[in-house]
Short mmCIF file of C-alpha atoms and ligand atoms in Angstrom, two decimals:
data_model
loop_
_atom_site.label_atom_id
_atom_site.label_comp_id
_atom_site.label_asym_id
_atom_site.label_seq_id
_atom_site.Cartn_x
_atom_site.Cartn_y
_atom_site.Cartn_z
CA MET A 277 91.05 156.46 130.98
CA ASP A 278 91.84 154.09 128.13
CA GLU A 279 92.38 155.61 124.68
CA VAL A 280 89.62 155.62 122.11
CA VAL A 281 89.96 152.63 119.96
CA PHE A 282 86.73 153.21 117.79
CA ARG A 283 84.04 155.86 117.23
CA SER A 284 80.99 154.77 115.30
CA PRO A 285 80.32 156.79 112.16
CA ARG A 286 77.57 159.44 111.90
CA LYS A 287 76.18 158.59 108.50
CA LYS A 288 73.40 156.92 106.61
CA GLY A 289 74.47 153.36 106.92
CA ARG A 290 74.01 150.18 104.95
CA VAL A 291 73.16 147.30 107.19
CA ALA A 292 73.46 143.56 106.55
CA VAL A 293 71.42 141.33 108.76
CA PHE A 294 72.66 137.71 109.21
CA LEU A 295 70.15 135.20 110.41
CA SER A 296 69.37 131.43 110.50
CA GLY A 297 65.99 131.40 111.97
CA ARG A 298 62.67 133.20 112.45
CA GLY A 299 64.18 136.63 112.31
CA SER A 300 62.12 138.46 115.01
CA ASN A 301 65.03 140.76 115.83
CA PHE A 302 65.58 141.39 112.10
CA ALA A 303 61.94 142.38 111.98
CA ALA A 304 62.30 144.72 115.03
CA ILE A 305 65.41 146.48 113.32
CA ARG A 306 63.41 146.84 110.12
CA GLU A 307 60.48 148.37 111.90
CA ALA A 308 62.86 150.87 113.56
CA VAL A 309 64.40 151.64 110.25
CA GLU A 310 60.86 152.32 108.78
CA ARG A 311 59.96 154.62 111.66
CA GLY A 312 63.17 156.63 111.01
CA GLU A 313 64.75 155.69 114.35
CA ILE A 314 67.91 154.21 112.62
CA ASP A 315 69.69 156.27 110.04
CA ALA A 316 70.28 153.22 107.80
CA GLY A 317 68.87 151.06 105.22
CA ILE A 318 68.84 147.23 105.20
CA ALA A 319 70.99 146.57 102.27
CA LEU A 320 71.18 142.81 102.60
CA VAL A 321 69.64 139.78 104.59
CA PHE A 322 72.03 136.93 104.55
CA SER A 323 71.56 133.45 105.73
CA ASN A 324 73.38 130.08 105.86
CA LYS A 325 70.00 128.27 105.74
CA ALA A 326 68.07 128.43 102.44
CA ASP A 327 64.61 128.14 104.12
CA ALA A 328 65.30 130.38 107.21
CA PRO A 329 61.81 131.98 107.86
CA GLY A 330 63.69 135.36 108.37
CA LEU A 331 65.04 135.14 104.78
CA LEU A 332 61.55 134.46 103.31
CA LYS A 333 60.14 137.45 105.31
CA ALA A 334 62.86 139.57 103.89
CA ARG A 335 61.95 138.66 100.33
CA GLU A 336 58.25 139.41 101.03
CA TRP A 337 59.46 142.82 102.15
CA GLY A 338 61.33 143.34 99.08
CA LEU A 339 64.78 143.38 100.59
CA GLU A 340 67.87 141.95 98.94
CA THR A 341 68.67 138.46 100.18
CA LEU A 342 71.52 136.12 99.93
CA PHE A 343 71.95 132.34 100.78
CA LEU A 344 75.38 130.85 100.64
CA ASP A 345 75.37 127.00 101.02
CA PRO A 346 78.10 125.94 103.54
CA LYS A 347 78.34 122.67 101.66
CA ALA A 348 79.49 124.41 98.61
CA PHE A 349 82.70 125.59 100.30
CA ALA A 350 85.82 123.60 101.21
CA SER A 351 86.27 125.28 104.50
CA ARG A 352 84.72 127.73 106.99
CA GLU A 353 87.49 130.26 105.97
CA ASP A 354 86.57 129.96 102.27
CA TYR A 355 82.88 130.46 103.21
CA ASP A 356 83.57 133.62 105.25
CA ARG A 357 85.94 134.93 102.59
CA ALA A 358 83.20 134.74 99.93
CA LEU A 359 80.93 136.45 102.40
CA ILE A 360 83.31 139.37 102.92
CA GLY A 361 83.39 139.75 99.13
CA GLU A 362 79.55 139.97 99.07
CA LEU A 363 79.64 142.51 101.90
CA ASP A 364 82.30 144.69 100.15
CA ARG A 365 80.47 144.54 96.91
CA ARG A 366 77.37 146.15 98.57
CA GLY A 367 79.28 148.62 100.62
CA ILE A 368 78.02 147.28 103.89
CA ASP A 369 78.87 149.37 106.88
CA LEU A 370 77.43 147.18 109.69
CA VAL A 371 76.54 143.53 110.13
CA CYS A 372 73.79 142.75 112.66
CA LEU A 373 73.87 139.10 113.70
CA ALA A 374 70.38 138.23 114.57
CA GLY A 375 70.16 134.50 115.43
CA TYR A 376 72.87 133.56 113.01
CA MET A 377 73.75 130.09 114.15
CA ARG A 378 77.35 129.92 112.58
CA VAL A 379 80.56 130.72 114.40
CA LEU A 380 82.39 133.54 112.53
CA THR A 381 85.95 132.88 111.65
CA PRO A 382 88.67 135.20 113.06
CA GLY A 383 89.28 136.33 109.48
CA LEU A 384 85.76 137.72 109.24
CA CYS A 385 85.87 139.22 112.67
CA ASP A 386 89.14 140.98 111.91
CA ALA A 387 88.05 142.21 108.45
CA LEU A 388 85.09 143.82 110.04
CA LYS A 389 86.40 145.00 113.44
CA TYR A 390 83.74 147.13 115.28
CA ARG A 391 81.49 146.59 112.29
CA ILE A 392 79.61 143.52 113.51
CA VAL A 393 77.18 143.51 116.34
CA ASN A 394 75.27 140.64 118.00
CA ILE A 395 72.44 140.06 120.32
CA HIS A 396 72.68 137.45 122.92
CA PRO A 397 69.88 136.38 125.27
CA ALA A 398 71.69 136.53 128.53
CA LEU A 399 73.58 139.09 130.67
CA LEU A 400 77.19 138.54 129.18
CA PRO A 401 79.70 137.62 130.41
CA ALA A 402 77.39 135.23 132.27
CA PHE A 403 75.93 132.42 130.16
CA PRO A 404 77.72 132.54 126.84
CA GLY A 405 76.80 129.88 124.27
CA LEU A 406 73.45 128.13 123.67
CA HIS A 407 70.31 127.31 125.60
CA VAL A 408 71.19 130.20 127.96
CA GLN A 409 67.67 130.76 129.24
CA GLN A 410 67.62 127.19 130.65
CA LYS A 411 71.01 127.67 132.05
CA ALA A 412 69.99 130.86 133.76
CA ILE A 413 66.92 129.02 135.39
CA ASP A 414 69.01 126.01 136.38
CA TRP A 415 71.74 128.22 137.90
CA GLY A 416 69.09 129.99 140.06
CA VAL A 417 69.96 133.61 139.10
CA ARG A 418 67.29 136.11 140.02
CA PHE A 419 67.77 138.24 136.97
CA SER A 420 68.74 137.51 133.37
CA GLY A 421 68.30 139.58 130.22
CA CYS A 422 70.05 140.35 127.02
CA THR A 423 73.18 141.97 125.70
CA VAL A 424 73.99 143.75 122.44
CA HIS A 425 77.75 143.66 121.93
CA PHE A 426 80.41 144.25 119.29
CA VAL A 427 81.65 140.88 118.02
CA ALA A 428 85.21 139.76 118.69
CA ALA A 429 86.85 136.47 117.64
CA GLU A 430 85.75 134.53 120.69
CA VAL A 431 82.04 133.62 120.82
CA ASP A 432 79.75 136.00 122.68
CA MET A 433 82.64 138.29 123.57
CA GLY A 434 83.40 141.83 122.70
CA PRO A 435 82.54 145.21 123.99
CA ILE A 436 79.07 145.56 125.44
CA ILE A 437 76.79 148.22 123.87
CA LEU A 438 73.59 147.80 125.79
CA GLN A 439 71.93 145.40 128.23
CA ALA A 440 68.45 144.96 129.57
CA CYS A 441 67.42 143.00 132.62
CA VAL A 442 64.47 140.80 133.24
CA PRO A 443 63.47 138.82 136.48
CA VAL A 444 63.85 135.13 136.50
CA LEU A 445 60.56 133.78 138.17
CA GLN A 446 60.38 130.77 140.43
CA ASP A 447 58.01 128.84 138.12
CA ASP A 448 59.80 129.97 134.89
CA THR A 449 60.20 127.73 131.86
CA GLU A 450 62.71 128.13 129.22
CA GLU A 451 59.97 129.38 126.87
CA ALA A 452 58.52 131.84 129.31
CA LEU A 453 61.86 133.31 130.18
CA ALA A 454 62.92 133.42 126.51
CA ALA A 455 59.70 135.32 125.61
CA ARG A 456 60.25 137.83 128.44
CA ILE A 457 63.86 138.42 127.34
CA LEU A 458 62.78 138.65 123.55
CA VAL A 459 60.64 141.78 124.37
CA GLU A 460 63.75 143.48 125.58
CA GLU A 461 65.98 142.21 122.66
CA HIS A 462 63.51 143.96 120.34
CA ARG A 463 63.90 147.14 122.27
CA ILE A 464 67.60 147.35 122.68
CA TYR A 465 68.90 145.84 119.46
CA PRO A 466 67.29 148.54 117.21
CA ARG A 467 68.26 151.21 119.81
CA SER A 468 71.86 150.04 119.66
CA VAL A 469 71.96 150.25 115.86
CA GLY A 470 70.44 153.69 116.13
CA LEU A 471 73.17 154.77 118.37
CA TYR A 472 75.79 153.38 116.07
CA PHE A 473 74.81 155.35 113.09
CA ALA A 474 74.13 158.48 115.16
CA GLY A 475 77.91 158.34 115.90
CA ARG A 476 77.30 157.95 119.46
CA LEU A 477 79.27 154.83 120.32
CA GLU A 478 82.84 155.25 121.48
CA VAL A 479 84.97 152.36 122.53
CA ARG A 480 87.73 152.78 125.05
CA GLY A 481 89.55 149.54 126.04
CA ARG A 482 86.74 147.11 126.21
CA ARG A 483 84.05 149.69 127.49
CA VAL A 484 81.66 151.34 125.15
CA PHE A 485 80.72 154.86 126.03
CA ILE A 486 77.42 156.21 124.85
CA LEU A 487 78.02 159.86 123.77
CA GLU A 488 75.45 162.70 124.13
CA PRO A 489 73.64 163.44 120.86
CA GLY A 490 75.86 165.89 118.86
CA ALA A 491 78.93 165.33 120.91
C1 GRF W 578 67.46 135.53 119.98
O1 GRF W 578 67.04 134.97 121.18
C2 GRF W 578 68.84 136.16 120.02
O2 GRF W 578 69.20 136.59 121.27
C3 GRF W 578 69.64 134.91 119.67
O3 GRF W 578 69.05 134.24 118.83
C4 GRF W 578 67.56 134.44 118.85
C5 GRF W 578 67.24 134.96 117.53
O4 GRF W 578 65.80 135.06 117.44
N1 GRF W 578 71.06 135.36 119.35
P1 GRF W 578 65.15 135.73 116.29
O5 GRF W 578 65.43 134.94 114.99
O6 GRF W 578 65.66 137.20 116.13
O7 GRF W 578 63.70 135.80 116.56
#
């Protein structure tokens, strides 16, 4: 068996959520935190869009928010370097990408190895990228779903933490399939973050093992 390259920490964590849009996954994570299902607090909600609805929601809920304007930086590397500074300053343990529509630079991915997770609305490695619900319908697959994974430098790659499956129906529309998948996203994303701070994720090679509680 491959050697262990990472074991998630068992601690009360500080989470940063990155989003660019409505933030329903953010809301699902927050609810799980409130219910005590995740041993962490949301220490920051960050966006590259000043008017992201998720950011406004975070403010209403009294969470710390941050917007960095991409136009104010000379390069993507500069932007992500500033971001790393903001995360360090706040002692962030884990970044949850939740509809963050900006590709992370390799510098950011490397600085936070095994400390960034993402949710993708397809069963990776099938259908990386955008508009993946429509792609699943067009391809004619019978099942699609969602994937929570650690983030590696390539888009939508990295060790898979949890996946959930939904049927693709004959008369599906992109919206209908997306809604069916979203229900599962809201279930497996908080669950993955909960497992992370329960110290129950172990990465060997590119496989993530879920350890028994207390293991
Ligand atoms: C979700 O479909 C997620 O899988 C993808 O972006 C969408 C974000 O939705 N990465 P929301 O902002 O969490 O509602």
